[in-house]
Amino acid sequence: MSNSEQLFAEAREVMPGGVNSPVRAFGSVGGIPPFMVGAKGAYLTDADGKEYVDLVCSWGPALLGHSHPEIQAAVHAAVDRGLSFGASTPDEAKLGQLIKSRMGGVDRVRMVSTGTEATMTAVRLARGYTGRDLIIKFSGCYHGHLDGLLADAGSGLATLALPGSAGVTAATAAETLVLPYNDRTAIEAAFAEHGANIAAVITESAPCNMGVVTPEEGFNKFLKETTAKHGALLIVDEVLTGFRASSSGYWGLTGKVEGWTADLYTFGKVIGGGLPTAALGGRADVMDYLAPLGPVYQAGTLSGNPVAMAAGIAQLSNATEEVYAHLTKQSDALQAAITEAFNAEGLNHSIQRAGTLFSVAFGTAENGVHNYADAQAQEVFRYAPFFHSMLDSGVYLPPSVFEAWFVSAAHDDAAMEKIFAALPAAAKAAAEAKA
Ligand SMILES: *Cc1c(COP(=O)(O)O)cnc(C)c1O
């Protein structure tokens, strides 16, 4: 029995499914998840001493590579000053300023601990500000596990193929309208029917939790114009894409170019540098509806935690344009290598991209993936053998076809070569897979 098998068996005795977040259990690819004991640069080391090139990067936070020396040093220094003060600290506004300086339309920032908290607060704030109840979300978009947004969500729910979640009341579900992504007609129809009671549209800046889906050109701008016309707010969820798709998130590739801003944004993943921090930000008049200035309540014992703030400041300070240029270069090179390996096997596929982020989709060459229905119609069965072949060769991919791939500043040419070398055998395994 390997150490990971032993650890997984022990974990299952104390935690449901042996995990604290479902995708880690390898439900959609099968097998025993390697338990990780170390991470440095582009590499993870498991409990059996095996090393992997990591293409998950903690689902985004390891933007600069694992255990980046400046983040580690900032965290160590913060730890020495004290772990948590239950009072305001100087670094909170500093991280807020770093976020504000890179985004359009972020006048104010509030720190929270998880992306789920950020979207939950954004939704409450939108309802409080507009005095309306309904929220529009898109099929396949994941915004964390708050009740009202679990309907037709991606991420672990896409993998587990659950329609939503047990435990969400019918009354709560009825306050969310779920529409197909990239479908302007459906949005116009929803506003025509319910416009006076729609508080907000929430969307991933570019969906990355049903695999990556590129918003059609002008789609986010259309959302901004439509919400504005009807007195609703646009919440752009950049928890995954923020400071990852580009230096100013996916907004940097759309809103910044097209000249619009969201009313509210949510951030997470990258901004904590690997520690639990997330944030919401946006228009001053909307954000000032939050307590203590306004009537919308929100709070957090560990919000703006000083150790997490230090990590986030070190992360964003070191996330320079050179870093994003490197991510783009390595992401492009990896996409080209995948295409070559898949084409050599005659494997029908498309590569879906959003800035430096991408994912592969099998059997979708003709039309690509534009929404959740397309994502679910792909040849999902090809991913597990592909994934396990890569894993055997020492490459750690997201354990679901419905997740994005992440490179980091530490993915140098040696790490890339290791991935390239693993691709031909994995492509063959995918090509030979049977439904
Ligand atoms: C990860 C994610 C969340 C939830 O963040 P947690 O920190 O896991 O709660 C919300 N929205 C998007 C787009 C995400 O990718």
XYZ file of C-alpha atoms and ligand atoms in Angstrom:
450
model
C 0.000 0.000 0.000
C 1.406 3.437 -0.923
C 1.557 6.218 1.632
C -1.173 8.101 -0.277
C -3.454 5.041 -0.199
C -2.873 4.754 3.536
C -3.507 8.487 4.080
C -6.661 8.438 1.929
C -8.011 5.488 3.921
C -7.340 7.343 7.176
C -8.839 10.559 5.788
C -12.058 8.773 4.841
C -12.517 7.706 8.446
C -12.662 11.299 9.640
C -13.815 13.443 6.681
C -16.741 12.855 4.290
C -15.167 11.321 1.201
C -11.760 11.855 2.769
C -11.584 15.482 1.594
C -12.438 19.057 2.526
C -13.399 20.057 -1.025
C -15.068 17.520 -3.348
C -12.959 17.711 -6.553
C -9.878 16.612 -4.578
C -11.417 13.135 -4.144
C -10.807 12.314 -7.858
C -14.492 11.378 -8.233
C -14.566 12.057 -11.973
C -11.190 10.535 -12.893
C -11.122 7.658 -10.377
C -8.149 6.275 -8.500
C -6.354 7.354 -5.351
C -5.528 11.060 -5.078
C -1.853 11.570 -4.250
C -1.528 13.344 -0.894
C 0.832 16.283 -1.194
C 3.476 17.106 1.369
C 5.482 19.848 -0.342
C 5.342 22.434 -3.116
C 8.161 24.465 -4.628
C 8.212 26.457 -7.862
C 6.387 24.493 -10.572
C 6.486 21.216 -8.619
C 4.464 19.284 -6.056
C 5.849 16.386 -4.012
C 3.535 13.645 -2.764
C 3.672 11.529 0.370
C 5.500 8.775 -1.546
C 8.260 11.140 -2.659
C 7.039 11.403 -6.267
C 7.409 14.799 -7.926
C 4.857 16.331 -10.308
C 4.873 19.372 -12.571
C 1.809 21.162 -11.214
C -0.790 22.527 -13.644
C -3.359 23.258 -10.925
C -1.297 25.786 -8.957
C -3.685 25.548 -5.999
C -6.499 26.450 -8.457
C -4.824 29.761 -9.198
C -3.118 31.252 -6.137
C 0.361 29.903 -7.003
C 0.689 32.545 -9.735
C 4.385 33.116 -9.028
C 5.068 29.424 -8.377
C 4.840 27.589 -5.081
C 6.729 28.850 -2.024
C 7.847 32.029 -3.760
C 10.691 33.453 -1.628
C 9.219 36.961 -1.326
C 5.781 35.694 -0.310
C 7.326 33.251 2.177
C 9.466 36.049 3.666
C 6.494 38.436 3.928
C 4.428 35.730 5.632
C 7.208 34.824 8.065
C 7.647 38.502 8.997
C 3.887 38.918 9.483
C 3.709 35.779 11.636
C 6.421 37.246 13.860
C 4.327 40.408 14.364
C 1.251 38.440 15.420
C -1.328 36.151 13.838
C -4.593 38.033 14.250
C -5.440 41.229 16.079
C -9.236 41.541 15.866
C -8.667 45.190 14.995
C -7.672 47.227 11.955
C -4.124 46.784 10.621
C -2.088 48.878 8.138
C -1.849 46.242 5.394
C -5.592 45.952 4.733
C -5.849 49.272 2.901
C -2.535 48.559 1.190
C -3.848 45.371 -0.421
C -7.102 47.181 -1.193
C -5.135 49.878 -3.026
C -3.217 47.293 -5.052
C -6.501 45.762 -6.210
C -8.036 49.174 -6.907
C -5.021 50.353 -8.917
C -5.319 47.485 -11.402
C -9.086 47.468 -11.937
C -11.500 49.962 -13.459
C -14.540 50.794 -11.359
C -13.142 49.613 -8.027
C -13.546 52.611 -5.710
C -13.858 50.581 -2.520
C -12.765 47.108 -1.431
C -13.934 44.871 1.406
C -11.778 41.912 2.419
C -13.377 38.575 3.264
C -11.887 35.091 3.640
C -13.285 33.054 0.724
C -14.641 33.604 -2.769
C -17.963 32.207 -1.589
C -18.210 34.946 1.029
C -17.365 37.571 -1.584
C -20.138 36.531 -3.996
C -22.603 35.996 -1.148
C -21.956 39.533 0.046
C -22.100 40.973 -3.476
C -25.509 39.386 -4.028
C -26.847 40.657 -0.687
C -25.456 44.097 -1.411
C -27.022 44.207 -4.875
C -30.388 43.285 -3.356
C -30.002 45.824 -0.570
C -28.967 48.592 -2.945
C -31.672 47.995 -5.563
C -34.455 46.834 -3.232
C -35.102 43.956 -5.661
C -35.017 40.162 -5.177
C -34.086 38.316 -8.368
C -30.570 37.381 -9.458
C -29.669 36.145 -12.946
C -26.845 33.632 -13.185
C -25.607 31.519 -16.074
C -25.664 27.738 -16.398
C -22.210 26.293 -15.743
C -20.906 29.383 -13.965
C -19.665 28.671 -10.449
C -19.733 31.411 -7.828
C -18.946 29.433 -4.694
C -21.383 27.364 -2.654
C -23.952 29.907 -1.466
C -27.444 28.417 -1.681
C -28.912 30.793 -4.206
C -26.160 30.341 -6.793
C -25.757 26.558 -6.746
C -28.396 26.052 -9.413
C -26.738 24.623 -12.532
C -23.287 25.544 -11.239
C -20.016 24.289 -12.691
C -16.827 23.165 -10.907
C -17.386 20.170 -8.616
C -21.072 20.188 -9.506
C -20.273 19.862 -13.211
C -18.014 16.952 -12.356
C -20.510 15.238 -10.089
C -23.342 16.003 -12.531
C -25.654 17.101 -9.716
C -28.494 19.373 -10.819
C -27.789 21.744 -7.926
C -27.619 20.675 -4.347
C -29.853 19.025 -1.803
C -30.583 21.332 1.103
C -31.399 24.395 -0.969
C -34.997 25.430 -0.409
C -37.394 25.874 -3.298
C -37.976 29.448 -2.146
C -34.272 30.259 -2.393
C -33.899 28.565 -5.775
C -36.882 30.541 -7.064
C -35.001 33.797 -6.539
C -32.335 32.839 -9.075
C -33.024 32.859 -12.806
C -30.598 30.523 -14.597
C -29.916 31.365 -18.241
C -27.690 29.837 -20.943
C -24.298 31.545 -21.239
C -23.560 33.737 -24.273
C -27.296 33.944 -25.075
C -28.316 37.590 -25.464
C -31.862 36.748 -26.539
C -32.495 34.823 -23.315
C -31.227 37.765 -21.272
C -33.410 40.266 -23.105
C -36.413 38.004 -22.599
C -35.702 37.668 -18.864
C -35.444 41.435 -18.459
C -38.583 41.982 -20.531
C -40.513 39.714 -18.189
C -38.899 40.391 -14.780
C -36.882 43.597 -15.302
C -38.443 45.566 -12.470
C -37.489 42.874 -9.963
C -33.969 41.936 -11.127
C -31.327 43.099 -8.647
C -28.274 41.876 -10.527
C -26.730 39.693 -13.159
C -23.750 37.745 -11.817
C -21.317 36.280 -14.313
C -17.824 34.846 -14.309
C -15.687 37.363 -16.121
C -14.827 34.445 -18.400
C -16.331 31.133 -17.281
C -13.615 28.736 -16.070
C -15.642 26.243 -14.040
C -17.326 24.339 -16.908
C -13.923 24.192 -18.517
C -12.948 27.537 -19.977
C -15.543 29.282 -22.140
C -14.654 32.480 -23.943
C -17.352 35.135 -23.748
C -18.462 36.073 -27.248
C -17.115 39.421 -28.333
C -19.039 42.217 -26.588
C -21.024 39.820 -24.363
C -19.877 41.303 -21.040
C -20.420 44.804 -22.406
C -23.934 43.784 -23.407
C -24.531 42.600 -19.830
C -23.351 45.948 -18.496
C -25.588 47.914 -20.871
C -28.618 45.716 -20.267
C -28.352 45.800 -16.476
C -27.796 49.576 -16.511
C -30.838 50.107 -18.737
C -33.047 48.230 -16.271
C -31.629 49.661 -13.035
C -29.950 46.364 -12.102
C -26.297 45.830 -11.165
C -23.642 43.806 -12.952
C -21.529 41.611 -10.657
C -18.406 40.368 -12.427
C -16.931 37.378 -10.604
C -13.146 37.517 -11.026
C -12.406 35.107 -8.164
C -10.607 32.768 -10.575
C -9.642 35.096 -13.438
C -8.676 38.113 -11.289
C -4.959 38.982 -11.648
C -4.580 35.634 -13.433
C -6.123 35.956 -16.944
C -4.125 39.202 -17.244
C -2.650 41.777 -14.841
C -6.157 43.213 -14.479
C -8.035 39.947 -14.737
C -10.336 39.092 -17.608
C -11.798 42.583 -17.253
C -8.421 43.798 -18.577
C -9.138 41.959 -21.836
C -12.751 43.137 -22.172
C -13.977 46.091 -20.101
C -10.670 47.924 -20.156
C -10.575 47.653 -23.957
C -14.303 48.263 -24.536
C -14.642 51.092 -22.021
C -17.012 49.743 -19.359
C -16.732 48.720 -15.711
C -18.729 46.357 -13.523
C -20.776 47.713 -10.615
C -19.312 45.062 -8.318
C -16.425 42.619 -8.696
C -15.432 39.643 -6.608
C -11.839 38.465 -6.156
C -10.179 35.513 -4.441
C -7.593 32.852 -5.284
C -4.636 34.977 -6.547
C -5.089 37.880 -4.106
C -4.347 35.744 -1.039
C -1.073 34.424 -2.420
C -2.060 30.979 -1.075
C -3.673 32.109 2.182
C -7.449 32.405 2.661
C -8.333 35.885 1.448
C -10.948 37.142 -0.974
C -12.612 40.501 -1.573
C -15.449 42.342 -3.174
C -15.005 45.760 -4.708
C -16.847 48.255 -6.835
C -18.649 51.578 -7.112
C -18.382 53.775 -4.027
C -22.129 54.485 -3.829
C -22.926 50.760 -3.916
C -20.084 49.623 -1.628
C -20.967 52.291 0.942
C -24.288 50.481 1.414
C -22.256 48.001 3.484
C -22.139 48.252 7.273
C -20.939 50.327 9.101
C -21.946 53.084 6.619
C -24.994 51.425 5.141
C -27.841 49.036 5.949
C -26.378 45.859 4.387
C -24.705 43.785 7.098
C -21.464 41.908 6.526
C -18.607 41.022 8.892
C -15.782 38.545 9.480
C -13.634 37.576 12.498
C -10.626 36.859 10.297
C -11.421 39.323 7.478
C -8.274 41.205 6.481
C -6.130 38.818 8.536
C -2.632 40.342 8.775
C -0.737 37.236 7.638
C -3.013 36.824 4.621
C -2.726 40.549 3.805
C 1.079 40.268 3.825
C 0.906 37.316 1.435
C -1.497 39.155 -0.884
C 0.604 42.315 -0.968
C 3.758 40.314 -1.764
C 1.850 38.413 -4.452
C 0.445 41.436 -6.291
C 3.656 43.462 -5.876
C 5.588 40.701 -7.619
C 2.943 39.995 -10.280
C 4.527 42.261 -12.874
C 3.769 42.551 -16.581
C 6.835 40.317 -17.165
C 5.124 37.610 -15.115
C 1.994 37.802 -17.288
C 4.090 37.809 -20.461
C 5.776 34.628 -19.220
C 2.421 32.994 -18.372
C 1.141 33.870 -21.837
C 4.223 32.433 -23.508
C 4.146 29.157 -21.568
C 0.374 28.816 -21.868
C 0.611 29.308 -25.655
C 3.462 26.798 -25.906
C 1.489 24.243 -23.905
C -1.626 24.721 -26.054
C 0.484 24.223 -29.198
C 2.035 21.035 -27.775
C -1.406 19.666 -26.839
C -2.744 20.409 -30.303
C 0.235 18.660 -31.885
C -0.073 15.577 -29.664
C -3.848 15.356 -30.168
C -3.633 15.871 -33.927
C -1.015 13.118 -34.157
C -3.681 10.773 -32.746
C -6.470 12.233 -34.875
C -8.170 13.266 -31.646
C -11.131 15.587 -32.203
C -10.872 18.439 -29.679
C -10.891 22.168 -29.127
C -8.822 24.308 -26.796
C -10.876 26.891 -24.966
C -9.052 29.973 -23.729
C -9.393 33.104 -21.621
C -6.197 35.124 -21.354
C -3.501 32.930 -19.811
C -6.120 30.323 -18.821
C -7.293 27.448 -20.990
C -8.838 23.979 -20.952
C -9.277 21.150 -23.444
C -12.624 19.793 -24.614
C -12.921 16.476 -26.469
C -15.104 15.971 -29.545
C -15.838 19.672 -29.909
C -13.629 20.632 -32.885
C -16.536 21.636 -35.086
C -18.295 24.193 -32.906
C -16.167 24.693 -29.808
C -17.780 25.265 -26.402
C -19.980 28.327 -25.940
C -22.167 27.314 -23.013
C -22.833 24.596 -20.435
C -24.808 22.414 -22.849
C -21.807 22.324 -25.225
C -19.458 21.597 -22.300
C -21.581 18.674 -21.096
C -22.036 17.250 -24.603
C -18.286 16.696 -25.055
C -16.605 13.270 -24.853
C -15.972 13.442 -21.114
C -14.888 9.775 -20.987
C -11.612 10.610 -22.736
C -10.366 12.759 -19.885
C -9.803 10.138 -17.137
C -7.343 7.986 -19.160
C -5.636 11.159 -20.412
C -5.370 12.508 -16.858
C -3.986 9.263 -15.407
C -1.402 8.871 -18.156
C -0.169 12.415 -17.413
C -0.200 11.708 -13.677
C 1.853 8.527 -14.159
C 4.356 10.615 -16.155
C 4.611 13.132 -13.296
C 2.242 15.878 -14.477
C -0.545 16.967 -12.129
C -3.579 18.178 -14.113
C -6.933 19.360 -12.753
C -8.788 16.147 -11.837
C -11.799 17.052 -14.004
C -12.280 18.068 -17.634
C -14.485 20.918 -16.356
C -11.613 22.842 -14.755
C -9.073 25.292 -16.146
C -5.332 24.600 -16.417
C -2.923 26.925 -14.614
C 0.710 27.722 -15.361
C 2.915 29.888 -13.151
C 5.911 32.179 -13.339
C 7.981 29.213 -12.111
C 7.083 27.035 -15.116
C 10.457 27.274 -16.820
C 11.468 25.448 -19.970
C 12.605 22.359 -18.017
C 9.144 22.008 -16.449
C 7.490 22.570 -19.816
C 9.677 19.909 -21.465
C 8.525 17.425 -18.844
C 4.882 18.173 -19.734
C 5.543 18.015 -23.490
C 7.268 14.633 -23.096
C 4.209 13.238 -21.278
C 1.647 14.380 -23.863
C 2.006 11.801 -26.703
C 1.256 8.759 -24.503
C -1.619 10.581 -22.793
C -3.080 11.646 -26.159
C -2.943 8.008 -27.251
C -4.759 6.922 -24.087
C -7.464 9.547 -24.750
C -7.787 8.495 -28.403
C -8.189 4.827 -27.431
C -10.718 5.524 -24.672
C -14.149 3.943 -25.031
C -17.345 5.587 -23.849
C -13.249 29.386 -6.733
C -14.369 30.268 -7.158
C -15.289 30.798 -6.241
C -15.341 30.370 -4.807
O -14.206 30.700 -4.093
P -13.893 29.888 -2.719
O -12.717 30.613 -2.151
O -13.600 28.480 -3.129
O -15.086 29.997 -1.872
C -16.206 31.727 -6.704
N -16.244 32.098 -7.992
C -15.390 31.591 -8.907
C -15.458 32.054 -10.315
C -14.441 30.643 -8.528
O -13.634 30.105 -9.438
